[in-house]
XYZ file of C-alpha atoms in Angstrom:
567
model
C 46.932 -119.558 11.296
C 48.082 -123.129 11.383
C 51.501 -123.357 13.019
C 54.093 -125.154 10.808
C 56.213 -125.964 13.855
C 53.745 -128.667 14.914
C 55.386 -132.033 14.353
C 52.410 -133.767 12.817
C 51.593 -130.767 10.668
C 55.165 -130.792 9.389
C 54.657 -134.437 8.486
C 51.497 -133.490 6.643
C 53.462 -130.856 4.718
C 55.993 -133.488 3.644
C 53.485 -136.061 2.423
C 50.654 -133.893 1.089
C 50.004 -133.658 -2.620
C 51.715 -130.619 -4.184
C 49.460 -128.683 -6.493
C 48.474 -125.218 -7.662
C 45.177 -123.356 -7.310
C 42.506 -125.322 -9.115
C 40.784 -123.836 -12.127
C 38.332 -125.211 -14.615
C 41.029 -126.984 -16.626
C 43.297 -128.266 -13.834
C 44.051 -131.980 -13.641
C 45.091 -133.195 -10.200
C 47.800 -135.809 -10.526
C 47.696 -138.943 -8.394
C 47.347 -137.359 -4.932
C 47.908 -139.401 -1.804
C 44.688 -140.700 -0.358
C 45.891 -142.525 2.741
C 45.057 -141.165 6.215
C 47.817 -139.379 8.096
C 49.235 -141.389 10.996
C 47.805 -139.756 14.112
C 46.360 -140.566 17.521
C 42.651 -140.948 18.212
C 42.558 -137.559 19.900
C 44.297 -135.866 17.011
C 41.792 -137.242 14.527
C 38.837 -136.215 16.665
C 40.261 -132.743 17.122
C 40.820 -132.430 13.364
C 37.111 -133.116 12.904
C 36.255 -130.261 15.255
C 37.293 -127.816 12.512
C 34.493 -129.226 10.397
C 31.932 -129.237 13.219
C 32.743 -125.621 14.087
C 32.233 -124.543 10.487
C 28.931 -126.374 10.112
C 27.488 -125.031 13.352
C 28.378 -121.407 12.528
C 27.271 -121.760 8.913
C 23.841 -123.232 9.633
C 23.032 -121.128 12.684
C 23.926 -117.800 11.084
C 22.020 -118.716 7.912
C 18.896 -119.850 9.760
C 18.532 -117.583 12.804
C 21.341 -115.031 12.479
C 23.339 -116.090 15.548
C 26.495 -118.082 16.198
C 27.696 -120.826 18.536
C 28.325 -118.601 21.558
C 24.832 -117.169 21.322
C 23.565 -120.725 21.809
C 26.205 -121.995 24.248
C 28.052 -119.019 25.785
C 31.785 -119.503 26.203
C 31.987 -122.660 24.109
C 34.194 -121.138 21.404
C 36.581 -118.273 20.879
C 38.162 -116.804 17.798
C 37.378 -114.570 14.825
C 33.844 -114.029 13.615
C 32.909 -115.873 10.432
C 33.453 -113.955 7.205
C 30.279 -113.137 5.306
C 27.709 -114.619 7.680
C 24.237 -113.946 6.261
C 20.676 -114.961 7.050
C 19.316 -116.940 4.119
C 16.012 -116.588 2.312
C 14.211 -119.742 3.503
C 10.657 -120.762 4.118
C 9.913 -121.115 7.846
C 9.744 -124.913 7.628
C 13.186 -125.178 6.022
C 14.590 -122.593 8.414
C 13.552 -124.693 11.417
C 15.252 -127.789 10.013
C 18.488 -125.948 9.160
C 18.497 -124.425 12.651
C 18.012 -127.831 14.234
C 20.959 -129.408 12.384
C 23.094 -126.447 13.504
C 21.967 -126.866 17.116
C 22.689 -130.596 16.968
C 26.263 -129.793 15.943
C 26.672 -127.442 18.909
C 25.690 -130.356 21.137
C 28.406 -132.488 19.572
C 31.028 -129.835 20.259
C 29.934 -129.607 23.869
C 30.062 -133.399 24.203
C 33.714 -133.312 23.141
C 34.436 -130.654 25.762
C 32.633 -132.659 28.447
C 34.740 -135.670 27.467
C 37.820 -133.467 27.993
C 39.040 -133.980 24.440
C 39.073 -130.187 24.299
C 38.963 -127.332 26.767
C 36.380 -124.577 26.492
C 36.542 -122.161 24.893
C 37.448 -124.088 21.739
C 39.655 -121.992 19.490
C 37.931 -121.611 16.149
C 39.746 -121.113 12.864
C 38.908 -118.188 10.634
C 36.089 -119.464 8.444
C 34.583 -117.976 5.318
C 30.851 -118.575 4.932
C 30.395 -115.793 2.390
C 28.407 -116.122 -0.805
C 31.613 -115.280 -2.689
C 33.511 -118.261 -1.239
C 30.871 -120.699 -2.489
C 30.394 -118.861 -5.781
C 34.008 -119.733 -6.600
C 33.206 -123.464 -6.466
C 30.067 -123.004 -8.575
C 31.925 -120.931 -11.175
C 34.448 -123.745 -11.603
C 31.571 -126.213 -11.888
C 30.042 -124.298 -14.786
C 33.433 -123.440 -16.320
C 32.915 -119.685 -16.188
C 34.754 -116.774 -14.637
C 31.573 -115.797 -12.871
C 27.908 -116.569 -13.316
C 25.606 -113.682 -14.180
C 24.376 -112.612 -11.704
C 27.006 -113.923 -9.246
C 25.882 -117.097 -7.498
C 24.474 -116.401 -4.019
C 23.902 -119.380 -1.716
C 21.750 -117.235 0.572
C 19.275 -116.243 -2.159
C 16.995 -119.267 -1.913
C 16.556 -122.748 -0.457
C 18.097 -124.827 -3.299
C 21.218 -122.670 -3.455
C 21.860 -122.818 0.277
C 20.951 -126.449 0.833
C 23.248 -127.501 -2.029
C 26.133 -125.853 -0.155
C 25.104 -127.165 3.260
C 24.672 -130.673 1.875
C 28.150 -130.542 0.382
C 29.774 -129.565 3.652
C 27.776 -132.091 5.665
C 29.086 -134.786 3.301
C 32.685 -133.967 4.276
C 31.828 -134.542 7.938
C 30.064 -137.861 7.353
C 32.868 -139.154 5.140
C 35.621 -138.120 7.535
C 33.866 -139.813 10.441
C 33.408 -142.925 8.266
C 37.183 -142.957 7.971
C 38.153 -142.373 11.583
C 35.554 -144.361 13.543
C 37.282 -147.725 12.961
C 40.673 -146.374 14.100
C 39.597 -144.734 17.361
C 41.149 -146.518 20.347
C 39.106 -147.101 23.519
C 35.475 -148.170 23.755
C 34.222 -145.009 25.457
C 35.992 -142.718 23.005
C 34.818 -144.763 20.061
C 31.267 -144.750 21.416
C 31.362 -140.963 21.491
C 32.741 -140.624 17.965
C 30.320 -143.228 16.612
C 27.301 -141.451 18.056
C 28.471 -138.088 16.702
C 29.084 -139.645 13.291
C 25.683 -141.334 13.130
C 23.880 -138.171 14.164
C 25.801 -136.166 11.571
C 24.967 -138.774 8.934
C 21.283 -138.378 9.789
C 21.723 -134.638 9.329
C 23.194 -135.267 5.882
C 20.143 -137.364 5.019
C 17.929 -134.474 6.098
C 19.773 -131.966 3.896
C 19.854 -134.213 0.834
C 16.114 -134.805 1.218
C 15.435 -131.067 1.342
C 17.398 -130.658 -1.885
C 15.737 -133.686 -3.475
C 12.342 -132.090 -2.826
C 13.238 -129.441 -5.442
C 15.433 -131.633 -7.619
C 13.799 -130.705 -10.932
C 13.206 -127.061 -10.079
C 15.344 -124.380 -11.659
C 17.698 -122.544 -9.327
C 16.667 -118.917 -9.556
C 17.629 -116.741 -11.362
C 19.381 -119.274 -13.633
C 18.158 -121.893 -16.083
C 19.883 -124.927 -14.521
C 18.087 -127.251 -12.110
C 19.005 -128.285 -8.571
C 19.928 -131.695 -10.000
C 22.447 -130.175 -12.431
C 23.878 -127.922 -9.738
C 24.341 -130.903 -7.439
C 26.003 -133.000 -10.142
C 28.352 -130.273 -11.334
C 29.525 -129.225 -7.885
C 30.072 -132.886 -6.980
C 32.418 -133.185 -9.940
C 34.434 -130.207 -8.679
C 34.647 -131.667 -5.170
C 35.871 -134.995 -6.534
C 38.548 -133.283 -8.614
C 39.712 -131.295 -5.624
C 39.761 -134.347 -3.367
C 41.636 -136.303 -5.996
C 40.732 -139.746 -4.709
C 37.913 -140.863 -6.957
C 34.156 -140.357 -7.101
C 32.940 -139.928 -3.535
C 30.680 -136.900 -3.940
C 27.580 -137.749 -5.938
C 24.673 -135.739 -7.240
C 21.013 -136.467 -6.634
C 20.542 -138.148 -10.009
C 23.129 -140.655 -11.200
C 23.479 -143.237 -13.985
C 22.008 -146.651 -13.165
C 25.502 -148.115 -12.698
C 26.052 -145.731 -9.777
C 22.590 -146.137 -8.236
C 21.822 -148.523 -5.376
C 22.105 -152.106 -6.676
C 22.332 -150.622 -10.220
C 18.535 -150.311 -10.201
C 17.822 -146.643 -9.585
C 18.943 -143.232 -10.766
C 17.677 -141.641 -7.544
C 20.566 -140.972 -5.187
C 19.333 -139.399 -1.978
C 21.610 -141.686 0.074
C 24.930 -141.814 -1.841
C 27.369 -144.647 -1.240
C 29.784 -147.115 -2.813
C 28.971 -150.269 -4.787
C 27.777 -152.023 -1.597
C 25.936 -148.932 -0.328
C 28.562 -148.299 2.357
C 29.342 -144.703 3.273
C 32.286 -143.262 1.389
C 35.494 -142.542 3.316
C 37.738 -139.487 3.062
C 41.053 -138.882 4.809
C 42.564 -135.679 6.204
C 44.379 -134.621 3.046
C 41.309 -135.094 0.880
C 39.257 -132.965 3.261
C 41.849 -130.182 3.276
C 42.230 -130.157 -0.510
C 38.475 -129.696 -0.860
C 37.631 -127.202 1.863
C 40.665 -125.079 0.985
C 39.480 -125.073 -2.623
C 43.084 -125.348 -3.801
C 43.534 -129.057 -4.401
C 46.504 -128.799 -2.045
C 46.341 -129.818 1.618
C 49.124 -127.369 2.506
C 47.668 -124.317 0.757
C 44.844 -122.776 2.831
C 42.079 -120.799 1.196
C 38.445 -121.227 0.277
C 36.323 -121.923 3.342
C 39.346 -121.764 5.715
C 41.493 -118.785 4.664
C 43.881 -119.267 7.609
C 43.926 -123.058 7.597
C 42.860 -125.291 10.463
C 43.416 -124.343 14.075
C 43.369 -125.950 17.500
C 42.657 -125.381 21.189
C 45.662 -123.555 22.648
C 44.687 -124.314 26.248
C 44.751 -128.074 25.823
C 47.573 -128.206 23.294
C 50.203 -125.941 24.819
C 49.662 -123.197 22.232
C 50.215 -125.507 19.250
C 47.578 -124.065 16.965
C 46.660 -127.010 14.747
C 44.010 -129.598 15.508
C 45.148 -132.813 13.865
C 48.763 -132.107 14.526
C 49.399 -131.942 18.292
C 49.342 -134.443 21.155
C 46.458 -134.380 23.634
C 45.901 -136.428 26.784
C 43.514 -139.333 26.293
C 40.797 -139.041 28.886
C 37.791 -141.083 29.888
C 34.577 -140.264 28.134
C 31.781 -139.156 30.403
C 28.306 -138.823 29.066
C 24.762 -139.062 30.258
C 21.564 -140.408 28.809
C 18.122 -138.811 28.983
C 16.145 -141.387 30.896
C 12.432 -141.707 31.366
C 10.952 -140.700 34.688
C 9.966 -144.292 35.418
C 11.818 -147.558 35.066
C 9.649 -150.355 33.698
C 10.359 -153.532 35.676
C 14.089 -152.743 35.770
C 14.906 -154.441 32.456
C 18.463 -155.276 31.532
C 19.848 -152.682 29.162
C 23.437 -153.863 28.798
C 24.747 -155.568 25.647
C 24.955 -159.343 25.647
C 28.549 -160.600 25.654
C 29.192 -161.986 22.172
C 31.747 -162.024 19.385
C 31.927 -159.336 16.719
C 30.663 -161.820 14.167
C 27.620 -162.723 16.250
C 26.724 -159.064 16.787
C 26.999 -158.371 13.074
C 24.844 -161.401 12.279
C 22.281 -160.196 14.824
C 22.094 -156.880 12.957
C 21.438 -158.712 9.686
C 17.978 -159.621 11.017
C 17.192 -155.898 11.066
C 18.717 -155.243 7.634
C 16.764 -158.125 6.066
C 13.485 -156.850 7.502
C 14.172 -153.341 6.260
C 15.117 -154.532 2.772
C 12.034 -156.767 2.451
C 9.726 -154.110 3.870
C 10.931 -151.282 1.623
C 11.284 -153.300 -1.577
C 7.921 -155.060 -1.376
C 6.126 -151.815 -0.518
C 7.808 -149.815 -3.290
C 8.376 -152.195 -6.222
C 6.671 -155.434 -5.196
C 9.805 -157.610 -5.025
C 11.914 -158.888 -2.149
C 15.014 -160.829 -1.159
C 13.283 -163.930 0.276
C 14.560 -163.715 3.825
C 13.325 -165.492 6.988
C 9.731 -165.437 8.251
C 8.739 -161.807 8.768
C 5.414 -160.102 9.354
C 5.048 -157.064 7.087
C 1.276 -156.887 7.436
C -0.728 -153.790 8.120
C -2.245 -155.603 11.093
C 1.048 -156.063 12.948
C 1.899 -152.372 12.723
C -1.680 -151.463 13.639
C -1.078 -153.268 16.931
C 1.605 -150.719 17.892
C -0.595 -147.794 16.851
C -3.567 -149.147 18.819
C -1.378 -149.255 21.922
C -0.331 -145.674 21.249
C -3.926 -144.511 21.311
C -4.962 -146.944 24.053
C -7.750 -148.545 22.010
C -8.563 -152.095 20.954
C -8.530 -150.958 17.350
C -8.783 -147.649 15.554
C -11.790 -147.180 13.285
C -11.088 -147.849 10.501
C -8.122 -150.106 11.356
C -4.778 -148.400 10.851
C -3.173 -149.342 7.532
C 0.461 -148.416 6.917
C 0.005 -149.086 3.199
C -2.884 -146.640 2.807
C -0.804 -143.497 2.269
C 2.686 -142.027 2.393
C 2.649 -140.694 5.987
C 1.425 -143.993 7.438
C 4.030 -146.075 5.641
C 6.940 -143.728 6.260
C 6.079 -143.713 9.971
C 6.603 -147.490 10.102
C 9.697 -147.328 7.881
C 11.253 -144.633 10.063
C 10.755 -146.760 13.170
C 12.530 -149.777 11.649
C 15.307 -147.469 10.489
C 15.650 -146.016 14.007
C 16.146 -149.462 15.576
C 18.816 -150.268 12.998
C 20.758 -147.044 13.554
C 20.543 -147.315 17.334
C 21.842 -150.893 17.303
C 24.765 -149.921 15.084
C 25.484 -147.022 17.440
C 25.878 -149.619 20.161
C 27.935 -152.256 18.378
C 30.369 -150.279 16.206
C 32.689 -149.553 19.166
C 32.583 -153.230 20.180
C 33.621 -154.686 16.823
C 37.139 -156.140 16.881
C 39.323 -155.783 13.776
C 39.824 -152.672 11.651
C 38.392 -154.169 8.454
C 35.253 -155.501 10.109
C 34.763 -152.232 11.983
C 35.208 -150.253 8.758
C 32.440 -152.255 7.078
C 30.110 -151.972 10.066
C 30.782 -148.240 10.393
C 30.096 -147.784 6.675
C 26.790 -149.597 7.009
C 25.831 -147.690 10.145
C 26.594 -144.259 8.697
C 24.640 -144.972 5.543
C 21.710 -146.328 7.567
C 21.797 -143.114 9.616
C 21.667 -140.999 6.451
C 18.635 -142.995 5.274
C 17.054 -142.477 8.704
C 17.486 -138.727 8.235
C 15.766 -138.976 4.854
C 12.737 -140.743 6.335
C 12.424 -138.324 9.253
C 12.521 -135.411 6.822
C 9.765 -136.901 4.684
C 7.638 -137.331 7.820
C 8.449 -133.816 8.973
C 7.124 -132.366 5.711
C 3.643 -133.254 6.958
C 4.228 -132.889 10.675
C 1.140 -130.722 11.253
C -1.083 -132.470 8.706
C -3.739 -134.960 9.721
C -3.157 -138.614 8.883
C -6.088 -139.707 6.679
C -8.712 -140.855 7.484
C -8.219 -139.843 11.139
C -8.241 -136.524 12.956
C -4.832 -136.807 14.631
C -1.730 -135.190 13.140
C 1.560 -136.793 12.192
C 3.141 -135.026 15.185
C 0.714 -136.699 17.580
C 1.104 -140.086 15.880
C 4.917 -140.035 16.125
C 4.790 -138.964 19.759
C 2.307 -141.672 20.749
C 4.087 -144.498 18.922
C 7.417 -143.329 20.379
C 5.973 -143.707 23.864
C 4.975 -147.300 23.039
C 8.442 -148.121 21.695
C 10.133 -146.674 24.784
C 7.830 -148.638 27.079
C 8.559 -151.859 25.240
C 12.301 -151.235 25.167
C 12.328 -150.454 28.850
C 15.582 -148.492 28.884
C 14.495 -144.864 28.851
C 13.500 -142.302 26.242
C 15.365 -143.205 23.080
C 12.567 -142.939 20.552
C 11.289 -139.415 20.039
C 8.510 -137.783 18.074
C 8.888 -134.991 15.531
C 7.802 -132.302 17.981
C 9.171 -132.384 21.518
C 9.209 -130.096 24.558
C 12.034 -127.532 24.577
C 13.879 -129.507 27.246
C 14.225 -132.418 24.795
C 15.001 -130.287 21.728
C 18.521 -129.628 20.490
C 20.256 -127.253 22.910
C 16.864 -126.752 24.624
C 16.051 -124.179 21.950
C 13.761 -125.932 19.499
C 10.702 -128.146 19.510
C 11.587 -129.433 16.036
C 13.129 -132.904 16.253
C 14.075 -134.178 12.806
C 17.470 -135.414 14.073
C 16.729 -136.988 17.477
C 19.479 -137.485 20.032
C 20.414 -137.283 23.696
C 21.193 -134.152 25.708
C 24.313 -133.561 23.567
C 22.532 -134.559 20.348
C 24.447 -137.839 20.197
C 22.682 -140.767 18.533
C 20.786 -142.948 20.994
C 22.061 -146.481 21.625
C 20.095 -149.710 21.940
C 21.402 -153.227 22.523
C 20.111 -156.685 21.721
C 17.475 -157.190 24.387
C 15.961 -153.751 23.906
C 15.684 -154.359 20.171
C 14.015 -157.735 20.662
C 11.548 -156.452 23.254
C 10.451 -153.770 20.791
C 10.292 -155.620 17.472
C 8.593 -158.620 19.080
C 6.007 -156.225 20.512
C 5.965 -158.243 23.733
C 8.365 -156.325 25.978
C 10.185 -159.647 26.432
C 13.345 -160.532 24.478
C 12.600 -164.252 24.738
C 8.980 -164.066 23.563
C 8.798 -163.731 19.747
C 5.908 -162.058 18.017
C 5.141 -158.809 16.266
C 7.428 -158.214 13.292
C 9.321 -161.483 13.831
C 6.803 -164.290 14.595
C 9.573 -166.917 14.741
C 12.197 -164.755 16.408
C 15.661 -163.878 15.128
C 18.242 -166.134 13.534
C 21.823 -166.492 14.735
C 23.888 -167.597 17.717
C 23.418 -164.401 19.714
C 19.643 -164.736 19.709
C 19.934 -168.403 20.702
C 22.185 -167.378 23.598
C 19.545 -164.901 24.787
C 16.932 -167.646 24.675
C 19.148 -170.213 26.403
C 20.028 -167.830 29.232
C 16.460 -166.502 29.431
C 17.689 -162.904 29.080
C 14.284 -161.305 28.791
């Protein structure tokens, strides 16, 4: 159990909101929502409690094994309570497994960075159907549903629970990324956070696929279940509406124009932020950060080897060490291009990213509702995207010419690529942004962009083995071939990946499914300015505009690249 002798934990006890076990009629009174003062290492280690839970939860539900079966010796501690293999279709099972494997990679990355020693001490976690049924019973204001709610009974029931837990991880990382000290450490946390956000997008898309379906054997829909459980989570957290269902009123939808809510966020579509006490109040199910229960019956725990037997993660001091990581690189280097970031101010890097955001907004809005935001000169034509596809298949032109607007798979392929560039650039610049407020905004944008990226990859994955009309190739082959083109143009290794990959590129080398792409530790890939320009220009040269941006980028950073001829 969590050790109350830990100094920081004692501080948490003093400042945490005092409450009783929540029930259907409980009102939580003005809880404290500020983060607890703690070091970078302490905050990262606190997050490990959440990563451990998610990995065990998803792996046991999908393939009936735990973390040590995937990565022997990575963790130690009690077995999860109530671990059960869920009743999924094979396609959903593969995706749930992959998100679990990705999380194992993140844990290993933290060990390799010496934030923790292996084996990581795991808290006692409760993944039982009964633990989640308690939240659902509160949501429907009953003692118990008849029959008792079972998250393992079907896809909507399980994904609703998995989506809820994934949200806690994304929101906690949104809170801590700006406060992490040290570029290497912040790079690590940023890449974990972005990858986890993509995983959240995947899970919310799976649930959105059945949004209007009833959740068997009850009469309520997945939409109602999502909305009601979100209300419970917000009451437990006590810091406002940060958990949102899949259907919301227009005033809560993106730009107040949609009731669809696959990628939830605040009024500016930035990722919501939760602090330590909010997280504890929710996952304990008690509304009280000092009263363990719910999903963590014994509270949070820590790594006794690294922390001199102080068994609490947020609450003990750890040595700050240099982050060491590796990138999966291609077997060949194309003309030894420069892959480093261009030296520039935070403001200039943010303004550079706006070129990507404007393209994405114009592209999506004009394709979906026929309106735009009137940005700079962009090329959204079918012909410009066909140029990339033609390169992928090594032909002058496909017959008939490839048209991204012809059907859903073709368009989403192009949309996913633009989204990937955006996420990868934010993965690179978030650690470089100076100033807590600016970094908070950029992190919020990046995490929400990553969640949207996960949504698009999931939509593509739904038809991964289907042919792309009117051709004979499948979506899997199309994503693999266009990824090869993007990597060649970028010139800095394999950072764009298809939906089906060899085992050696899959998460933990155990899956060929690749909905949430990442490096060897499943961290989000990083691209910097010149890579981005070489790709979106379609020329392999950062100083030679073309492709999606016929007139190049706007802003001082792009002008600097031109002036210095940084191709």
